[in-house]
XYZ file of C-alpha atoms in Angstrom:
432
model
C 77.073 148.863 105.875
C 78.918 146.810 108.465
C 81.539 149.250 109.753
C 81.834 148.934 113.536
C 82.648 151.989 115.678
C 85.932 151.700 117.584
C 84.388 152.971 120.815
C 83.809 150.548 123.667
C 80.252 149.666 124.537
C 78.743 148.717 127.882
C 77.000 145.332 127.860
C 74.853 143.244 130.145
C 75.497 139.529 129.547
C 72.754 136.921 129.879
C 73.511 133.225 130.551
C 70.695 130.752 131.230
C 71.241 127.062 132.091
C 68.563 124.880 130.519
C 67.952 121.525 132.221
C 66.483 120.123 128.984
C 69.618 120.925 126.945
C 72.935 119.083 126.857
C 76.273 120.896 126.515
C 75.437 124.390 127.717
C 77.783 127.259 126.881
C 80.533 128.403 129.225
C 79.872 131.869 130.762
C 83.617 132.488 131.278
C 84.291 131.839 127.594
C 81.432 134.199 126.710
C 83.037 136.911 128.832
C 86.253 136.374 126.832
C 84.295 136.562 123.559
C 82.706 139.842 124.615
C 86.076 141.242 125.709
C 87.581 140.197 122.331
C 84.792 142.170 120.617
C 86.039 145.282 122.451
C 82.903 145.523 124.610
C 82.937 146.221 128.380
C 80.937 143.702 130.381
C 79.293 145.672 133.220
C 77.100 142.885 134.577
C 75.866 139.365 134.024
C 72.373 138.003 134.573
C 72.215 134.251 135.144
C 69.381 131.843 135.778
C 68.025 128.429 134.960
C 64.795 127.132 133.476
C 63.560 123.973 131.867
C 63.453 125.320 128.296
C 63.462 128.657 126.460
C 60.289 130.700 126.262
C 59.076 130.744 122.584
C 58.347 134.499 122.736
C 61.023 136.105 124.924
C 63.514 133.233 125.470
C 63.474 134.099 129.200
C 60.596 134.435 131.641
C 58.887 137.689 132.599
C 60.695 137.830 135.938
C 64.134 137.340 134.362
C 63.289 139.972 131.688
C 62.527 142.448 134.499
C 65.891 141.583 136.120
C 67.683 142.281 132.791
C 65.767 145.572 132.385
C 66.843 146.671 135.903
C 70.492 145.721 135.178
C 70.414 147.757 131.932
C 69.061 150.792 133.808
C 71.450 150.388 136.751
C 74.609 150.121 134.631
C 73.404 152.433 131.798
C 74.181 149.588 129.320
C 74.050 150.050 125.529
C 73.521 146.443 124.537
C 72.331 143.099 125.967
C 74.320 140.056 124.814
C 72.879 136.530 125.142
C 75.195 133.545 125.427
C 72.694 131.589 123.311
C 71.334 131.428 119.762
C 68.149 133.534 119.588
C 65.464 133.278 116.952
C 64.873 136.500 114.984
C 61.426 136.918 116.558
C 62.852 136.464 120.084
C 65.562 139.044 119.370
C 62.934 141.522 118.110
C 60.587 140.928 121.045
C 63.369 141.347 123.665
C 64.575 144.558 121.939
C 61.018 145.909 122.002
C 60.746 145.169 125.739
C 64.186 146.454 126.775
C 64.392 149.415 124.386
C 68.047 148.673 123.641
C 70.085 146.582 121.215
C 70.108 142.820 121.677
C 72.650 140.413 120.136
C 72.945 136.644 120.479
C 76.135 134.562 120.617
C 76.329 134.285 116.819
C 76.051 138.058 116.480
C 78.945 138.542 118.922
C 81.150 136.051 117.020
C 80.264 137.746 113.715
C 81.241 141.119 115.178
C 84.639 139.738 116.229
C 85.127 138.233 112.764
C 84.290 141.637 111.222
C 87.019 143.300 113.314
C 89.675 140.611 112.727
C 89.439 139.947 108.947
C 92.526 141.369 107.240
C 92.605 139.942 103.686
C 90.198 140.570 100.840
C 89.006 136.963 101.092
C 88.527 137.142 104.871
C 86.456 140.319 104.581
C 84.288 138.772 101.909
C 83.693 135.677 104.027
C 82.724 137.785 107.032
C 80.348 139.949 105.010
C 78.725 136.842 103.529
C 78.127 135.347 107.008
C 76.783 138.692 108.253
C 74.425 139.147 105.337
C 73.033 135.643 105.704
C 72.569 136.172 109.415
C 70.954 139.593 108.831
C 68.579 138.418 106.086
C 66.421 136.591 108.669
C 66.412 139.672 110.948
C 65.800 142.348 108.364
C 62.300 143.234 109.590
C 63.791 144.843 112.696
C 63.909 148.635 112.357
C 61.922 148.606 109.116
C 58.366 148.049 110.410
C 57.354 151.568 109.442
C 58.252 150.769 105.817
C 56.441 147.480 105.588
C 53.711 148.962 103.461
C 53.509 150.225 99.867
C 55.064 153.591 99.175
C 52.217 156.093 98.761
C 51.801 159.540 97.310
C 51.483 161.055 93.876
C 53.248 159.013 91.211
C 53.986 156.190 93.680
C 50.580 154.538 93.941
C 49.798 151.173 92.410
C 51.654 147.867 92.252
C 55.225 147.790 93.448
C 57.453 146.253 96.105
C 57.561 147.284 99.729
C 60.721 148.813 101.190
C 61.276 145.552 103.048
C 61.087 143.521 99.810
C 63.540 145.976 98.180
C 66.010 145.505 101.035
C 65.658 141.711 100.847
C 66.251 141.758 97.111
C 69.362 143.942 97.530
C 70.665 141.547 100.197
C 70.115 138.536 97.910
C 71.928 140.264 95.061
C 74.873 141.175 97.341
C 75.061 137.579 98.668
C 75.073 136.293 95.073
C 77.850 138.755 94.139
C 80.029 137.816 97.150
C 79.600 134.089 96.434
C 80.839 134.680 92.851
C 83.912 136.560 94.086
C 84.662 133.908 96.727
C 84.468 131.181 94.033
C 87.168 133.077 92.115
C 89.351 133.276 95.256
C 88.786 129.560 95.931
C 89.798 128.582 92.402
C 93.015 130.624 92.767
C 93.753 128.915 96.099
C 93.057 125.504 94.521
C 95.564 126.241 91.773
C 98.247 126.888 94.389
C 97.270 123.722 96.218
C 97.358 121.633 93.029
C 100.818 123.041 92.218
C 102.040 121.968 95.690
C 100.561 118.476 95.115
C 102.269 118.162 91.743
C 105.544 119.112 93.402
C 104.769 116.600 96.210
C 105.247 119.223 98.925
C 103.773 118.048 102.249
C 101.453 120.473 104.091
C 101.442 120.810 107.884
C 98.232 122.576 109.014
C 97.806 124.071 112.510
C 94.339 123.565 113.987
C 92.939 124.009 117.463
C 90.492 125.707 119.748
C 90.487 129.487 119.533
C 93.214 131.174 121.654
C 95.194 127.926 122.076
C 98.357 129.672 120.795
C 98.431 128.545 117.165
C 99.755 131.833 115.708
C 102.402 132.252 118.410
C 103.653 128.693 117.718
C 103.465 129.337 113.955
C 105.627 132.450 114.392
C 108.173 130.503 116.479
C 108.491 127.653 113.959
C 108.470 129.748 110.780
C 110.050 132.961 112.286
C 107.117 134.782 110.720
C 105.235 137.801 112.014
C 101.587 136.701 111.950
C 99.284 138.770 114.226
C 99.113 136.890 117.548
C 97.241 138.095 120.624
C 95.632 136.696 123.771
C 92.205 137.093 122.194
C 89.631 134.742 120.755
C 89.755 134.568 116.944
C 92.976 136.596 116.609
C 93.569 134.783 113.280
C 90.906 134.561 110.571
C 92.867 134.487 107.353
C 94.983 131.436 106.474
C 98.731 132.208 106.457
C 101.116 129.928 104.565
C 104.887 129.691 104.926
C 107.494 127.403 103.327
C 110.007 125.515 105.491
C 112.980 123.262 104.767
C 113.109 120.144 106.960
C 115.977 117.616 107.127
C 115.230 114.407 105.182
C 111.877 115.835 104.119
C 112.857 118.888 102.085
C 110.342 121.656 101.383
C 107.224 121.683 103.607
C 104.297 124.141 103.606
C 102.973 125.182 107.030
C 99.459 126.733 107.287
C 97.985 128.673 110.232
C 94.147 128.578 110.256
C 91.103 130.059 112.018
C 90.474 128.758 115.557
C 87.466 126.646 116.354
C 84.904 127.218 119.125
C 82.125 125.084 120.619
C 78.821 125.411 118.804
C 80.423 127.472 116.017
C 77.386 128.449 113.901
C 77.101 126.258 110.826
C 76.852 129.326 108.556
C 80.273 130.439 109.790
C 81.794 127.033 108.997
C 80.252 127.343 105.530
C 81.466 130.926 105.045
C 85.017 129.964 106.034
C 85.061 126.864 103.820
C 87.929 128.226 101.654
C 90.002 128.916 104.787
C 89.300 125.493 106.235
C 90.174 123.736 102.960
C 93.829 124.275 103.893
C 93.053 121.864 106.736
C 91.251 119.221 104.685
C 94.150 119.035 102.175
C 96.929 118.761 104.795
C 99.451 115.905 105.014
C 99.392 116.105 108.799
C 97.510 118.269 111.328
C 99.144 119.869 114.354
C 96.298 120.020 116.863
C 97.332 122.810 119.235
C 95.788 122.477 122.743
C 95.887 124.951 125.623
C 96.972 122.489 128.316
C 96.329 125.049 131.058
C 92.611 125.464 130.126
C 90.238 123.852 132.635
C 88.017 122.716 129.707
C 90.928 121.209 127.797
C 89.329 117.824 127.092
C 86.042 119.387 126.002
C 87.912 121.772 123.681
C 89.728 118.806 122.094
C 86.345 117.152 121.476
C 84.939 120.334 119.924
C 87.869 120.609 117.508
C 87.551 116.921 116.533
C 83.818 117.512 115.890
C 84.551 120.442 113.517
C 87.270 118.421 111.783
C 84.733 115.640 111.188
C 82.236 118.227 109.871
C 84.684 119.543 107.258
C 85.926 116.062 106.310
C 89.385 116.268 107.872
C 89.008 113.571 110.529
C 90.984 110.966 108.550
C 94.175 113.069 108.350
C 97.055 112.028 110.695
C 97.244 114.211 113.818
C 100.102 115.244 116.118
C 98.792 116.840 119.296
C 100.743 119.823 120.632
C 99.980 120.619 124.265
C 100.929 124.314 124.470
C 101.414 126.792 127.379
C 103.405 124.461 129.690
C 104.995 127.636 131.060
C 101.698 128.145 132.938
C 101.994 124.722 134.638
C 104.052 124.222 137.817
C 107.458 122.536 137.284
C 106.496 120.898 134.019
C 109.305 119.756 131.667
C 108.690 119.550 127.923
C 108.456 116.066 126.462
C 107.277 114.062 123.482
C 104.867 111.151 124.069
C 104.761 108.124 121.784
C 102.190 105.385 121.138
C 102.802 101.624 121.415
C 104.489 101.585 117.969
C 106.894 104.307 119.085
C 105.307 106.991 116.854
C 105.217 110.531 118.311
C 101.598 111.433 119.124
C 101.882 114.367 121.562
C 104.428 117.092 122.271
C 104.330 119.356 125.354
C 105.699 122.814 124.538
C 105.578 126.529 125.301
C 105.288 128.703 122.213
C 106.038 131.785 124.305
C 109.286 130.637 125.976
C 110.340 128.198 123.223
C 110.549 125.232 125.612
C 110.075 121.858 123.879
C 110.189 123.290 120.345
C 113.247 121.194 119.379
C 111.367 118.046 120.377
C 108.295 119.184 118.442
C 110.415 119.917 115.390
C 111.908 116.398 115.534
C 108.445 114.884 116.041
C 107.109 116.678 112.933
C 110.087 115.447 110.905
C 109.627 111.918 112.226
C 105.901 111.898 111.442
C 106.448 113.226 107.932
C 109.382 110.804 107.481
C 107.170 107.775 108.152
C 107.332 107.252 104.405
C 111.121 107.549 104.161
C 113.194 104.698 102.697
C 116.393 104.116 104.721
C 118.194 100.931 103.694
C 121.398 99.322 102.333
C 121.065 98.270 98.716
C 123.381 95.953 96.806
C 124.050 97.170 93.267
C 125.867 95.203 90.589
C 127.947 96.557 87.632
C 124.760 96.620 85.493
C 122.992 98.996 87.989
C 125.192 101.967 87.107
C 122.259 104.159 86.037
C 120.387 103.727 89.344
C 123.625 104.378 91.281
C 124.200 107.589 89.291
C 120.617 108.785 89.891
C 120.860 108.135 93.635
C 124.091 110.149 93.812
C 122.517 112.907 91.707
C 119.563 113.099 94.151
C 121.927 113.390 97.116
C 120.371 110.295 98.725
C 123.599 108.265 99.304
C 124.783 108.369 102.911
C 127.695 105.944 102.463
C 129.209 103.725 99.804
C 131.186 100.502 100.172
C 132.832 98.431 97.424
C 132.941 94.636 97.495
C 135.540 92.292 95.971
C 132.735 90.762 93.861
C 132.350 94.051 91.998
C 129.123 94.894 93.783
C 128.580 98.183 95.622
C 126.660 98.612 98.923
C 124.917 102.000 99.120
C 123.291 103.317 102.282
C 120.398 105.420 100.979
C 117.810 107.630 102.630
C 115.035 109.419 100.686
C 111.247 109.795 100.467
C 109.490 106.669 99.179
C 107.897 108.657 96.364
C 111.369 109.848 95.187
C 112.735 106.298 95.492
C 109.976 104.929 93.270
C 110.550 107.726 90.726
C 114.297 106.976 90.562
C 113.605 103.235 90.113
C 111.192 104.054 87.273
C 113.721 106.365 85.572
C 116.395 103.634 85.868
C 113.975 101.024 84.502
C 114.315 98.896 87.686
C 111.482 97.016 89.453
C 111.498 97.564 93.225
C 111.017 93.815 93.830
C 114.300 93.038 92.058
C 116.370 95.437 94.151
C 118.781 93.444 96.389
C 119.231 94.505 100.031
C 122.544 93.885 101.778
C 121.955 91.189 104.393
C 125.033 92.230 106.374
C 123.327 95.511 107.329
C 119.758 94.160 107.607
């Protein structure tokens, strides 16, 4: 039902600035979106007005301009860089005698092409069906009456009602299957929590370079391309970090300004990898002219999915596109790494980023010199067994000074197993 032909289409783009609206879309980004959908942009019609026309979204004069552009360039489709109401989409199609899609329709088309996993395809189809259910009347007006003829007269449902019912049933079926996928994903997440494995989740504006960076760090082979929404399905890899041990890294779908709410809902299972993360790596395209706005958009989506309280390490990517810019790690007033400048393509700055990730995850690491007496033999044995002893020094008093380094959670577990209260542990003043 939703297979897209692989042939390129010729499109006229429409971008209108509305003086009554804040935060208008970016026409350059829309061109990128259209290109990512595999469509050739043959012309763009721009204009400005106070507010959209309720019937046709644009005025009669602008509609005539669009009609002329379609005829001049022999275009197959008209793409609006705006959200159109179903009635507006129908009316414009009727006037132009060609297909019309709004911004959401273009994004959905890209999602349909990019989804690779079973879950991703289900999520895309769900979003498409819900988007289509409000537009179903288009193309079916000739069937919006009772079926007639011998044996078909009398009460019954119209063709349109049949189609709506079939859509509702399909949506219900997909939601059931997605719930099953989500419960399986939750089991994996709960297992990681039980094992106390930290999760590092990559987030960022679409095309910021998340997958390229993910591949560099994890030496994986995730699909990465200079396209919007190259990644739709969450990819998870396990890493071993010094002092930290096993860490799970997750690559997620990119965000975009004014991402339709239905898409956020449809990709809830994917985005849950973000909400459950220990720390977020917010990947930013530092070469993008709308860098600061993109950061704001990502932060808005993070707030919408309930991930705005999770610690964040910003990664300013693509420094290879800046003139004479050296990689570096920036710290806040407490000396904590908050931003790393890197190039995922050339590998510049990745060592610094790696150290910054370890440092941020190691904020909860215990590194101290403890003084153990002859009666603390069990705790000493457990620390050695865990490989947490960096050095050991014997005193004439019979005490032993151990330099230990381990995660706080592991330290508390060892103390519990040894039957020792943390408050009674003596620290060596000579090394304080």
